[in-house]
Coordinates of N, CA and C in Angstrom, one line a residue:
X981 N 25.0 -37.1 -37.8 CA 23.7 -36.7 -38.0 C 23.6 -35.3 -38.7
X982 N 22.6 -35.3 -39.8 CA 22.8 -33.8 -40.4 C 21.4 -32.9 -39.6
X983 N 21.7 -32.2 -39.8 CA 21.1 -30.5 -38.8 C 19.0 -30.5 -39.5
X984 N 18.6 -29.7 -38.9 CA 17.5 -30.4 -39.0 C 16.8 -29.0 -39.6
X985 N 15.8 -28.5 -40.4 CA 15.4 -27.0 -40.7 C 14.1 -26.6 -40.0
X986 N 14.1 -26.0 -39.5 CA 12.8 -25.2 -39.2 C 12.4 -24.2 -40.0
X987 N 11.0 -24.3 -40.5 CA 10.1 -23.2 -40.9 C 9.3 -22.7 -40.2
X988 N 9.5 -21.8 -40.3 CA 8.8 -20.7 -39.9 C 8.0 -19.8 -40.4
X989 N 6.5 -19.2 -40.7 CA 5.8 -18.0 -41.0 C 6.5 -16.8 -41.6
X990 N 6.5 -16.4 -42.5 CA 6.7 -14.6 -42.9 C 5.1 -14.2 -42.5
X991 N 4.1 -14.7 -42.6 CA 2.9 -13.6 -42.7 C 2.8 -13.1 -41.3
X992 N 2.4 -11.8 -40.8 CA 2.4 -11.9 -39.3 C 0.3 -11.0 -39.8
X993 N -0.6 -11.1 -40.2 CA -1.7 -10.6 -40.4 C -2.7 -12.0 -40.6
X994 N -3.4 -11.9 -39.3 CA -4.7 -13.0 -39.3 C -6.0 -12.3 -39.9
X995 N -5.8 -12.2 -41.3 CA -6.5 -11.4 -42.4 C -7.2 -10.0 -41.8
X996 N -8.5 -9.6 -41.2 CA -8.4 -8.4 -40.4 C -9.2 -8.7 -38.6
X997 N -8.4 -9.7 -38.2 CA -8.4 -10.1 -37.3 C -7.2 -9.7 -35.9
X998 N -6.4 -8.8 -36.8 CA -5.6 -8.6 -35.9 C -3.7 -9.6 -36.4
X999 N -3.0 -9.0 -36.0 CA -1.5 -10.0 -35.5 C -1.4 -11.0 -35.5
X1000 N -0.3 -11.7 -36.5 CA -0.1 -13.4 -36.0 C 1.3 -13.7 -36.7
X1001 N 2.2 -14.7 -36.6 CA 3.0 -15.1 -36.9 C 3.4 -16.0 -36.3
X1002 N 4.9 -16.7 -36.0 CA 5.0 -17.9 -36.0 C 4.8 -17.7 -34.5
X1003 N 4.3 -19.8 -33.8 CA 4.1 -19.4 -32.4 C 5.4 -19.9 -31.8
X1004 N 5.6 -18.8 -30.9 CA 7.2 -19.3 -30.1 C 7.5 -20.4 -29.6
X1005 N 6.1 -20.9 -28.6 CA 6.6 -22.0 -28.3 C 6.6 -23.8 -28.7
X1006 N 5.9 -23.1 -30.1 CA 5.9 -24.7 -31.0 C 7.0 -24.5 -32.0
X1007 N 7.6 -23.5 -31.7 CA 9.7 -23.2 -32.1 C 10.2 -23.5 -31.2
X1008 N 10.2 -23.0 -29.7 CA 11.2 -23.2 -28.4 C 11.3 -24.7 -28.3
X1009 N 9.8 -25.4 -28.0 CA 10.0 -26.3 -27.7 C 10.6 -27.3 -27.9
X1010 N 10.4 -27.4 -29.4 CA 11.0 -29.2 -30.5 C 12.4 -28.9 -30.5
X1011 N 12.7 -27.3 -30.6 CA 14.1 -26.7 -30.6 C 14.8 -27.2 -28.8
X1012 N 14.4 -27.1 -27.7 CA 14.7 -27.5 -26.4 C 15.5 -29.1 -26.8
X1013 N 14.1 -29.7 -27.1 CA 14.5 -31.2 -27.1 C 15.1 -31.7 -27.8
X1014 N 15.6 -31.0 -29.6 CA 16.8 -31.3 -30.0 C 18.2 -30.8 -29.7
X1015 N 17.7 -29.3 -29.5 CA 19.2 -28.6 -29.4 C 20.4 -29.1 -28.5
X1016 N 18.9 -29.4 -27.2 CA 19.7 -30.6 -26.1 C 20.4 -31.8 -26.2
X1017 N 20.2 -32.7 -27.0 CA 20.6 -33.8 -27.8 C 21.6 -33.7 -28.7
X1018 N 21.8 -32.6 -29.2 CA 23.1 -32.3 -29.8 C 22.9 -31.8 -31.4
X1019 N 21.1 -31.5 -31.5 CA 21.3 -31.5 -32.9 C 21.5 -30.1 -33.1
X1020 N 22.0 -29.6 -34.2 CA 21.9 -28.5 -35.3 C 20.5 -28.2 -36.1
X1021 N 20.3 -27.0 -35.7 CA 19.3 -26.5 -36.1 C 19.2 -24.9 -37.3
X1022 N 18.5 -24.7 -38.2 CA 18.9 -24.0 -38.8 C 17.6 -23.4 -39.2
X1023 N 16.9 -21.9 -39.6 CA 15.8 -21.1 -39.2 C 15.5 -21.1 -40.9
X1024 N 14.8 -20.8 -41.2 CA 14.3 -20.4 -42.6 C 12.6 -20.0 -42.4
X1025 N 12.4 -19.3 -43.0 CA 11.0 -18.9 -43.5 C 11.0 -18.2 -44.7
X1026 N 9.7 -18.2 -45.4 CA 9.3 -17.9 -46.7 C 10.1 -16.6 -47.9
X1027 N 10.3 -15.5 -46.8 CA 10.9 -14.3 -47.1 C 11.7 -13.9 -46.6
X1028 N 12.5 -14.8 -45.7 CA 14.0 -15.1 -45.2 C 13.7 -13.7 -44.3
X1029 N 15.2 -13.5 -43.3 CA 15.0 -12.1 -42.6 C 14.2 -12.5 -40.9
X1030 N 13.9 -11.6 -40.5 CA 13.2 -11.5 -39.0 C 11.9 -11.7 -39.1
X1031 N 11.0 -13.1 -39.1 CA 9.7 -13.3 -38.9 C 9.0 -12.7 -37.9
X1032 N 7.7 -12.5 -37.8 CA 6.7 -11.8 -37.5 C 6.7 -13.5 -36.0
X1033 N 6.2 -13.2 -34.9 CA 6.0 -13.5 -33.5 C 5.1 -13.7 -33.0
X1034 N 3.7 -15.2 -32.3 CA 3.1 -14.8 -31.9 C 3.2 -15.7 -30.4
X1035 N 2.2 -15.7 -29.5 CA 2.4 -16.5 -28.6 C 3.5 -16.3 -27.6
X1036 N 4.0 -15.2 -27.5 CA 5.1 -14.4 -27.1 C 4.7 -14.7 -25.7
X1037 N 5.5 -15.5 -25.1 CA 5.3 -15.7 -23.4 C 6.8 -16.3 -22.7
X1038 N 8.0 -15.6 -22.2 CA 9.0 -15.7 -22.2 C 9.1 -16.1 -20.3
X1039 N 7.9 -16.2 -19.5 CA 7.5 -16.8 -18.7 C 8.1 -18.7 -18.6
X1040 N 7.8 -19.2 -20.2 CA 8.1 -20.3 -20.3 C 9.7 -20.4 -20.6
X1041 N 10.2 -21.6 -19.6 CA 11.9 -22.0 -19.8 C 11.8 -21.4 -21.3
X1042 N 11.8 -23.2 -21.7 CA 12.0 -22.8 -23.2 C 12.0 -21.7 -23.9
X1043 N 10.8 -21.0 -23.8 CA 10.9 -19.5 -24.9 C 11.8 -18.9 -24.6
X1044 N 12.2 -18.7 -23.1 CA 12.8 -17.8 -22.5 C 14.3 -18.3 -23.2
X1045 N 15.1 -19.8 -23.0 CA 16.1 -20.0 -23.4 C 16.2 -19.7 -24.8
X1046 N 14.9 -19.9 -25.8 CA 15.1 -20.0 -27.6 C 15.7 -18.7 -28.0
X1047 N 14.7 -17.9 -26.7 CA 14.9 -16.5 -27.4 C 16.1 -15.6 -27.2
X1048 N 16.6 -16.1 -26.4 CA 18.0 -15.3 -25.7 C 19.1 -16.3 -25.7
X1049 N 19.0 -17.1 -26.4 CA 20.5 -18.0 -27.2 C 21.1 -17.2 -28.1
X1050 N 22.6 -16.8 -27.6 CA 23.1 -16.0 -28.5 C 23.0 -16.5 -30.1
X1051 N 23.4 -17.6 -30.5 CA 23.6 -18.4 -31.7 C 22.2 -18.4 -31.9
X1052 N 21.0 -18.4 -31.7 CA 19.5 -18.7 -32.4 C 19.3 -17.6 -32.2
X1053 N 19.7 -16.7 -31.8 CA 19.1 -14.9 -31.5 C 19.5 -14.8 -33.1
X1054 N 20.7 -14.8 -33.4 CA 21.3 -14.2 -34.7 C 20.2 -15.0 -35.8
X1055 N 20.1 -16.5 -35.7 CA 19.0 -17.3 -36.6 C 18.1 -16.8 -36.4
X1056 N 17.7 -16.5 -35.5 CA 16.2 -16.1 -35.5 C 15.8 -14.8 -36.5
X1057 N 16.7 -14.1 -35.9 CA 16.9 -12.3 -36.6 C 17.0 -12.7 -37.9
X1058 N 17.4 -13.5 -38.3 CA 18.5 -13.3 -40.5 C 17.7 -14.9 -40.4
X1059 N 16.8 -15.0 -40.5 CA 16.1 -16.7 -41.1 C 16.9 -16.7 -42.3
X1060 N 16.9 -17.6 -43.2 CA 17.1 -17.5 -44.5 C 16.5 -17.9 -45.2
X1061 N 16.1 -17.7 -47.0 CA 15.1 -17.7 -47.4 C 15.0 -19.2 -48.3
X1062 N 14.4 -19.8 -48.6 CA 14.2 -21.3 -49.0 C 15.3 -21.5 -50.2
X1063 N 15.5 -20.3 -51.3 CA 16.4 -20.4 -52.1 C 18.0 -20.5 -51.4
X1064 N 18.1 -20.4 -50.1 CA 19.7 -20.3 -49.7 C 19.7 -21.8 -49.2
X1065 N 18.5 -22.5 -48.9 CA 18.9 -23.9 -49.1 C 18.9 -24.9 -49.4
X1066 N 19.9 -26.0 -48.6 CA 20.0 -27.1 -49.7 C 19.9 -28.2 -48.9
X1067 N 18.9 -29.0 -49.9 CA 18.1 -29.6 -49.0 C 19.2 -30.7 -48.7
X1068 N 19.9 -31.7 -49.1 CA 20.8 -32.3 -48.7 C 21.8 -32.4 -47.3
X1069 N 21.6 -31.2 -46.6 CA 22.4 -30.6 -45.9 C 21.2 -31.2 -44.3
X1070 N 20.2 -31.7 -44.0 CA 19.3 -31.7 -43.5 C 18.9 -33.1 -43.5
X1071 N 18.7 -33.6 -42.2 CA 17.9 -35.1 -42.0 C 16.6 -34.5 -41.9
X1072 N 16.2 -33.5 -41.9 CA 14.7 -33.6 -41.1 C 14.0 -32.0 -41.8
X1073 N 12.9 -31.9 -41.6 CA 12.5 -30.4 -42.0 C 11.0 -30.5 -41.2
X1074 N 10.8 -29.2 -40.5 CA 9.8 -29.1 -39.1 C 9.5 -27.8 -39.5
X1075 N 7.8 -27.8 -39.7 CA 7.0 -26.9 -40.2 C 6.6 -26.5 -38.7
X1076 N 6.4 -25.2 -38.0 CA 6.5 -24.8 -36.6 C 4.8 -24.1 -37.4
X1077 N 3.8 -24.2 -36.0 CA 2.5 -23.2 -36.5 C 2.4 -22.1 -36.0
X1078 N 1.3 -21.6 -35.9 CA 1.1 -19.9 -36.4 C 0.3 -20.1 -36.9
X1079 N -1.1 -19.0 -36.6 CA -2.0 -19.0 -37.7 C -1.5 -18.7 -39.5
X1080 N -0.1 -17.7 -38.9 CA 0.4 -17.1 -40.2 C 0.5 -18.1 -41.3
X1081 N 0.7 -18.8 -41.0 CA 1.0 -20.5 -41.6 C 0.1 -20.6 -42.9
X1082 N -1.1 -20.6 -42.0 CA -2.0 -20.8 -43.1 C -2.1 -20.0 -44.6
X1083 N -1.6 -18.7 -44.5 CA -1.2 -17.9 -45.6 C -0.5 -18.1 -46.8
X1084 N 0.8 -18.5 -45.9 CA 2.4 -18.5 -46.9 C 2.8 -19.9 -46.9
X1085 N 2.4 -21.0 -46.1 CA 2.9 -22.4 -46.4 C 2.2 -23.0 -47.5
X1086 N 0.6 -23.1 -47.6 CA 0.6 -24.2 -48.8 C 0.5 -24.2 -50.2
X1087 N 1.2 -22.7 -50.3 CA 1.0 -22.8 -51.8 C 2.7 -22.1 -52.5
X1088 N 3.6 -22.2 -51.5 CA 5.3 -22.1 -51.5 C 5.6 -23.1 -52.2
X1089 N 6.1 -23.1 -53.2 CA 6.5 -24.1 -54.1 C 7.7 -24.5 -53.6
X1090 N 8.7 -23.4 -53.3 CA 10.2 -23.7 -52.7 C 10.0 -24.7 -51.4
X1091 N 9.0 -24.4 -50.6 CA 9.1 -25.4 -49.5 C 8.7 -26.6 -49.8
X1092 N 8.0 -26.4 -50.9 CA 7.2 -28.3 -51.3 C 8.5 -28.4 -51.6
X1093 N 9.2 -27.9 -52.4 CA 10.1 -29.2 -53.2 C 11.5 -29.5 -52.2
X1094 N 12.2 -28.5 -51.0 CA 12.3 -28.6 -49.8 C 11.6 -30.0 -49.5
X1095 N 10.8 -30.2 -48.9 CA 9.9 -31.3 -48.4 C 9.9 -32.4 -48.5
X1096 N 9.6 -32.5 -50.4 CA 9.8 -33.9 -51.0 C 11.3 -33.7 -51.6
X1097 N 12.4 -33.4 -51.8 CA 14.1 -33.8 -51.6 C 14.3 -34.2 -49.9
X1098 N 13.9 -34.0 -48.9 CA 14.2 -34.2 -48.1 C 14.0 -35.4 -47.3
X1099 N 12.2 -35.8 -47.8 CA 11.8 -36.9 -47.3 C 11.9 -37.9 -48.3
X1100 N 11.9 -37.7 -49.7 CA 12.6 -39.0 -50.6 C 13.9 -39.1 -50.4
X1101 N 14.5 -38.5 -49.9 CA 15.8 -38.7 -49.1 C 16.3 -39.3 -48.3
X1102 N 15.1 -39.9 -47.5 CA 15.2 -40.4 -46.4 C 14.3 -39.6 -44.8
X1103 N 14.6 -37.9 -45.2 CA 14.8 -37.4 -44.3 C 13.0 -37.4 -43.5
X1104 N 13.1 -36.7 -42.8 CA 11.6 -36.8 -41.4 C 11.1 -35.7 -41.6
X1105 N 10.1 -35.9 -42.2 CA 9.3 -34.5 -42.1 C 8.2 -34.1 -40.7
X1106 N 8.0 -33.1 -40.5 CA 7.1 -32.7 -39.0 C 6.6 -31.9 -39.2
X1107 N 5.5 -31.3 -38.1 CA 4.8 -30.4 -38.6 C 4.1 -29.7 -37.0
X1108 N 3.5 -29.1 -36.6 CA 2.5 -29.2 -35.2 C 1.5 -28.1 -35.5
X1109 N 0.3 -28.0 -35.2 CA -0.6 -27.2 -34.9 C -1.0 -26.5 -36.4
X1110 N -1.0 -25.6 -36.8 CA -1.2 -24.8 -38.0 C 0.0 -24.8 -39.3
X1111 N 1.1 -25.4 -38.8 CA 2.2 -25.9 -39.9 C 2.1 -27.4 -41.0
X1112 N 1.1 -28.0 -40.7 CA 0.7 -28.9 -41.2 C 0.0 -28.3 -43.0
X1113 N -0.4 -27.6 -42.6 CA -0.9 -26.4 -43.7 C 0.1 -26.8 -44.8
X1114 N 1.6 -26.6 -44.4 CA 2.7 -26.4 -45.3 C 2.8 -28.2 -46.4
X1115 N 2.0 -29.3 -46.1 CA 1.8 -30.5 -46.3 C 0.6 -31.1 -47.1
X1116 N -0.2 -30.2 -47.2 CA -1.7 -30.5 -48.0 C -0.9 -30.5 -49.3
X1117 N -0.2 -29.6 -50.2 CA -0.2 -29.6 -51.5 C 1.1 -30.6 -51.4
X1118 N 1.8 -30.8 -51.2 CA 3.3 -31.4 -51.3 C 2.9 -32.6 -52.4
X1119 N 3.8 -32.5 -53.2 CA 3.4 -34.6 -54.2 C 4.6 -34.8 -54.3
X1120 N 5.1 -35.9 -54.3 CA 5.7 -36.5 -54.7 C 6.5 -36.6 -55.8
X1121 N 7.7 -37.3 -55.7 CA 8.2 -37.6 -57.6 C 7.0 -38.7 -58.3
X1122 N 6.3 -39.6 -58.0 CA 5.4 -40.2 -58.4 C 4.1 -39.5 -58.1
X1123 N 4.3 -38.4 -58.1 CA 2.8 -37.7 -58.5 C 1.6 -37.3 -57.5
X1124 N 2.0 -38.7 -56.3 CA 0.9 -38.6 -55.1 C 1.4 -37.8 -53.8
X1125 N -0.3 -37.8 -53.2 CA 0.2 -37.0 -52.6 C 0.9 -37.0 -51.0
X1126 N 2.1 -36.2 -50.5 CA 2.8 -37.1 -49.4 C 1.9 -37.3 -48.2
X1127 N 1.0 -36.7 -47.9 CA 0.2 -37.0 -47.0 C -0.9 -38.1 -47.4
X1128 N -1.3 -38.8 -47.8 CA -2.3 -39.6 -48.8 C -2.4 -41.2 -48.2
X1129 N -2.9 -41.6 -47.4 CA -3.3 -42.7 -46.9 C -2.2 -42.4 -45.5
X1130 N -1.4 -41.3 -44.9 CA -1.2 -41.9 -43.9 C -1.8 -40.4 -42.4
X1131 N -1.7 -41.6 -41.4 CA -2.3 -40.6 -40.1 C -1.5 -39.3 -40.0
X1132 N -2.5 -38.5 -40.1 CA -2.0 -37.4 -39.6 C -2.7 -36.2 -38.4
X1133 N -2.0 -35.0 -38.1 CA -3.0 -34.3 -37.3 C -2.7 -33.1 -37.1
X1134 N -3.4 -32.4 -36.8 CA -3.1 -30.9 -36.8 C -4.0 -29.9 -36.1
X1135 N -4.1 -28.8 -36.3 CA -5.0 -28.4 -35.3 C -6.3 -28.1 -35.9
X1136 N -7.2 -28.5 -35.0 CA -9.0 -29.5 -35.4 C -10.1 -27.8 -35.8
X1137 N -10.5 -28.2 -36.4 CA -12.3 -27.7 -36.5 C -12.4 -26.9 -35.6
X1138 N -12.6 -28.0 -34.3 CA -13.4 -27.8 -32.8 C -12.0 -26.8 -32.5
X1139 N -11.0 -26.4 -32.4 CA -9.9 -25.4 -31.6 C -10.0 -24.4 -32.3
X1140 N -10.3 -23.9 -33.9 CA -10.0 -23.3 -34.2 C -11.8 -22.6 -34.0
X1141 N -13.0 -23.4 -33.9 CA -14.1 -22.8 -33.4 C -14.0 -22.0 -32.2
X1142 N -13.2 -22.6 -31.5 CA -13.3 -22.4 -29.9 C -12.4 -20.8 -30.0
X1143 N -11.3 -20.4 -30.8 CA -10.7 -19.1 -31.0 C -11.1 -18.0 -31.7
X1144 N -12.6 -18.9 -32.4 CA -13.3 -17.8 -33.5 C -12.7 -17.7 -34.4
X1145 N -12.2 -18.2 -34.9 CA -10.9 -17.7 -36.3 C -11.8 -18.7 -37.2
X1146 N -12.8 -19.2 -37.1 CA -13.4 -20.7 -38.5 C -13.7 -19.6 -39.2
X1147 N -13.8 -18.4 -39.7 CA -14.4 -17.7 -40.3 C -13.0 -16.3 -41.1
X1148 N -12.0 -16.7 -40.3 CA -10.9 -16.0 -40.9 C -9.5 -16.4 -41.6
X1149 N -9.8 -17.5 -41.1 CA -8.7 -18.3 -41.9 C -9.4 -18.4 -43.6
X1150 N -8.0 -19.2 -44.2 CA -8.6 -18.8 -45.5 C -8.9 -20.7 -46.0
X1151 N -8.5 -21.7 -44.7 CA -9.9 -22.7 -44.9 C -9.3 -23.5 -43.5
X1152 N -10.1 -24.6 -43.4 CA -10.1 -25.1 -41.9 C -8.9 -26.1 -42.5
X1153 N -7.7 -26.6 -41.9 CA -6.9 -27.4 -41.9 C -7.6 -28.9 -41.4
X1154 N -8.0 -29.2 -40.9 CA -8.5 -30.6 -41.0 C -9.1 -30.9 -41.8
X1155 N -9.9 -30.1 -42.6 CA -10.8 -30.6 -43.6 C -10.1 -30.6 -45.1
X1156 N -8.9 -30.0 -44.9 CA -7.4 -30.2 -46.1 C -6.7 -31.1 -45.9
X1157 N -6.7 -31.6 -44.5 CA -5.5 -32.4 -44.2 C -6.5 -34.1 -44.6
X1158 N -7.7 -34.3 -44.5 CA -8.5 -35.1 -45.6 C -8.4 -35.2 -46.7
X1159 N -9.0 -34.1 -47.0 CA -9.2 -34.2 -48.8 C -7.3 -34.3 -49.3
X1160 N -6.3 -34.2 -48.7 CA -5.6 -34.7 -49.1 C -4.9 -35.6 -48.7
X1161 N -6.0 -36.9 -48.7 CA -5.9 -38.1 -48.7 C -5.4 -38.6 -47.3
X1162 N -5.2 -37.7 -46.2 CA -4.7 -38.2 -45.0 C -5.4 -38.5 -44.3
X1163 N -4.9 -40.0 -42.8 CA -6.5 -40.4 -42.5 C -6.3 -39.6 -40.9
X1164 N -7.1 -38.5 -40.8 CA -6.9 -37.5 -39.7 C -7.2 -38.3 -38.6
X1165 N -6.8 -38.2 -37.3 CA -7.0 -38.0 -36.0 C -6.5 -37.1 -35.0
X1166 N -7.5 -37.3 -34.0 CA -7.0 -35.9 -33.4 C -8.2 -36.3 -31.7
X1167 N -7.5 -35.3 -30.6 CA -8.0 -35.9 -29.5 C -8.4 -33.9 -28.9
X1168 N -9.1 -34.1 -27.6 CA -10.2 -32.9 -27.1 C -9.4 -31.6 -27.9
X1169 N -9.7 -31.1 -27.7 CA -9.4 -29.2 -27.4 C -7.8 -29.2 -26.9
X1170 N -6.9 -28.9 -26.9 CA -5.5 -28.2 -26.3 C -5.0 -29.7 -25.4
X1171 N -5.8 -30.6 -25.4 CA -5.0 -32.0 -25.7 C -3.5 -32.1 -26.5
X1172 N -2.4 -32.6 -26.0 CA -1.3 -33.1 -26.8 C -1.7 -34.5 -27.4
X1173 N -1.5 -34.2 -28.6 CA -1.8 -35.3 -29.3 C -0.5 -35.2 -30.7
X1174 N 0.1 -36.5 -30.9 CA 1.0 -36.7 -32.2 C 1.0 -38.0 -33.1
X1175 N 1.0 -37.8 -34.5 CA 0.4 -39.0 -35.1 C 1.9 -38.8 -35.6
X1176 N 2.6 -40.3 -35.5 CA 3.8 -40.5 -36.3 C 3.8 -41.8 -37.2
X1177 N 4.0 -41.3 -38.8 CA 3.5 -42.7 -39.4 C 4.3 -42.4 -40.6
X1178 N 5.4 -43.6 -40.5 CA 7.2 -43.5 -40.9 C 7.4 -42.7 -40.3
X1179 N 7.8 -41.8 -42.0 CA 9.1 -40.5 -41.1 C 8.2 -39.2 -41.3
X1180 N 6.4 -39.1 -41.1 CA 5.7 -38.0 -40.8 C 5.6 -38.1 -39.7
X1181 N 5.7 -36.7 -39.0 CA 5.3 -36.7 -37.2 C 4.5 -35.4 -37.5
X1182 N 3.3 -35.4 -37.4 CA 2.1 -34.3 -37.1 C 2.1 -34.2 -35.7
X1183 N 1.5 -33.0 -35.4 CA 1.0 -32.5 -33.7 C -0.4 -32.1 -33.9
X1184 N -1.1 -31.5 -33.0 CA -2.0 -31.4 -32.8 C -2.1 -29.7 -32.8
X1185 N -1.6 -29.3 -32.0 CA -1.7 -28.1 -31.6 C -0.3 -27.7 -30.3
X1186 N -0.2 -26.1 -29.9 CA 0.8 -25.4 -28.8 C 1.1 -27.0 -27.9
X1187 N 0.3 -27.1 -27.4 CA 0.6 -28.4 -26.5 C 1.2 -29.6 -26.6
X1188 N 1.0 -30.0 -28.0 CA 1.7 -31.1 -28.7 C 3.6 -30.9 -29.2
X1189 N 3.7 -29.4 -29.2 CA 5.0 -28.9 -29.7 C 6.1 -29.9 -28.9
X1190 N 6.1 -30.0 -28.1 CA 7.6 -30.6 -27.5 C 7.4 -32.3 -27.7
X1191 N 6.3 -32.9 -27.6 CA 6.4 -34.4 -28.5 C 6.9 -34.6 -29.5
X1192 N 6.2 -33.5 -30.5 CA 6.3 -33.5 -31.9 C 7.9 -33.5 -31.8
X1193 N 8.7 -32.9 -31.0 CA 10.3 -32.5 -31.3 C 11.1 -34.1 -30.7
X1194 N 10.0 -34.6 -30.0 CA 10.6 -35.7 -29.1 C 10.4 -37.5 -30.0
X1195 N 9.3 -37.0 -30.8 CA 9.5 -38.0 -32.1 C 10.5 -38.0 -33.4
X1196 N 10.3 -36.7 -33.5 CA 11.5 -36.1 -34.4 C 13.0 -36.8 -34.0
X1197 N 13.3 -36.5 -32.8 CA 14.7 -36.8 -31.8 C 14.8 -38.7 -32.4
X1198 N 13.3 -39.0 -31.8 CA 13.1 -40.4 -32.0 C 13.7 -41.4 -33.1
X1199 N 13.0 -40.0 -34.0 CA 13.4 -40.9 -36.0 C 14.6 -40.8 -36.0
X1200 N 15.2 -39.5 -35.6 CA 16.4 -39.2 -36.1 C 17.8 -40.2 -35.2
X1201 N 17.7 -40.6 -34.4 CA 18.1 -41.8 -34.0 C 18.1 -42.9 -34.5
X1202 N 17.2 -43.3 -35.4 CA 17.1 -44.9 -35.8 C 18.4 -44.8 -36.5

């Protein structure tokens, strides 16, 4: 099995709303359920280096193990930047959220094309909560777009109303993860919910994070 990449956030600024970056435990988690399994995991975000943190609660196993693994302490610290890799090297690529997300994912050209080499490849693309962002622009070698007629989900209207942020983000992710052609669903408020359709696995939101990792495990088994 080849090693699987996580993305991660560079922006840590929820425009002037205060602090944000990637959320720990929609990293700890999908990271728990593979690392366990035996897979290889490898850190990247936008501007390579030590990403910006949010959701910081070391209370939780998980976070507590992600963050204090000697081997993912050093990944974590030195991510590396989209240009150091290759996509070849990877069955899978797993967009982790963060409001930050919304910033630096969907208009990264390095990570689209990341994206589509990896899933015309073969490989499983994922996403959970605010990382789905990183999926609206992505097309294809035939032009369309990868999200475009199939289920997806991400975090809703209604969650991001309920945090106040409909007004600071720079647009609502469900209403992108539509218009680019995807046929959204999605269940209450901080509900786990995951749409897996082929080798896309969307989440919902923080709570969905450890399914999302547990479908991932799933594909990556067939």
């Amino acid at each position: 099995m080849k090693k699987v990449l996580f993305v991660l956030t560079s922006h840590g600024e929820k425009g002037n709303a205060g602090s944000t970056g990637y959320h720990l435990g929609e990293v700890a988690h999908p990271w728990k359920v593979l690392h366990d399994a035996g897979v290889e995991i490898d850190l990247v975000s936008p501007k390579g280096g030590e990403p910006p943190v949010d959701g910081f609660d070391l209370e939780d196993i998980a976070n507590r193990e992600f963050w204090n693994h000697p081997v993912y302490k050093e990944k974590r610290i030195h991510t590396k930047s989209p240009k150091q890799i290759q996509a070849s090297d990877y069955s899978a690529i797993y967009f982790a959220g963060g409001h930050g997300t919304m910033w630096d994912f969907p208009n990264n050209v390095e990570l689209q094309n990341l994206t589509r080499t990896i899933y015309e490849s073969g490989g499983i693309v994922g996403a959970v909560c605010h990382g789905p962002s990183a999926l609206i622009n992505v097309t294809l070698s035939n032009g369309s777009k990868l999200i475009a007629g199939k289920r997806v989900n991400g975090f809703s209207n209604e969650e991001e109303s309920i945090v106040k942020l409909e007004g600071v983000v720079p647009f609502l992710l469900e209403d992108k993860l539509i218009a680019a052609g995807g046929k959204y669903f999605k269940s209450a408020p901080w509900h786990s919910h995951v749409e897996v359709d082929e080798r896309i696995v969307t989440g919902q939101n923080p709570q969905s994070a450890k399914a999302v990792g547990e479908a991932i495990l799933s594909l990556l088994k067939k």
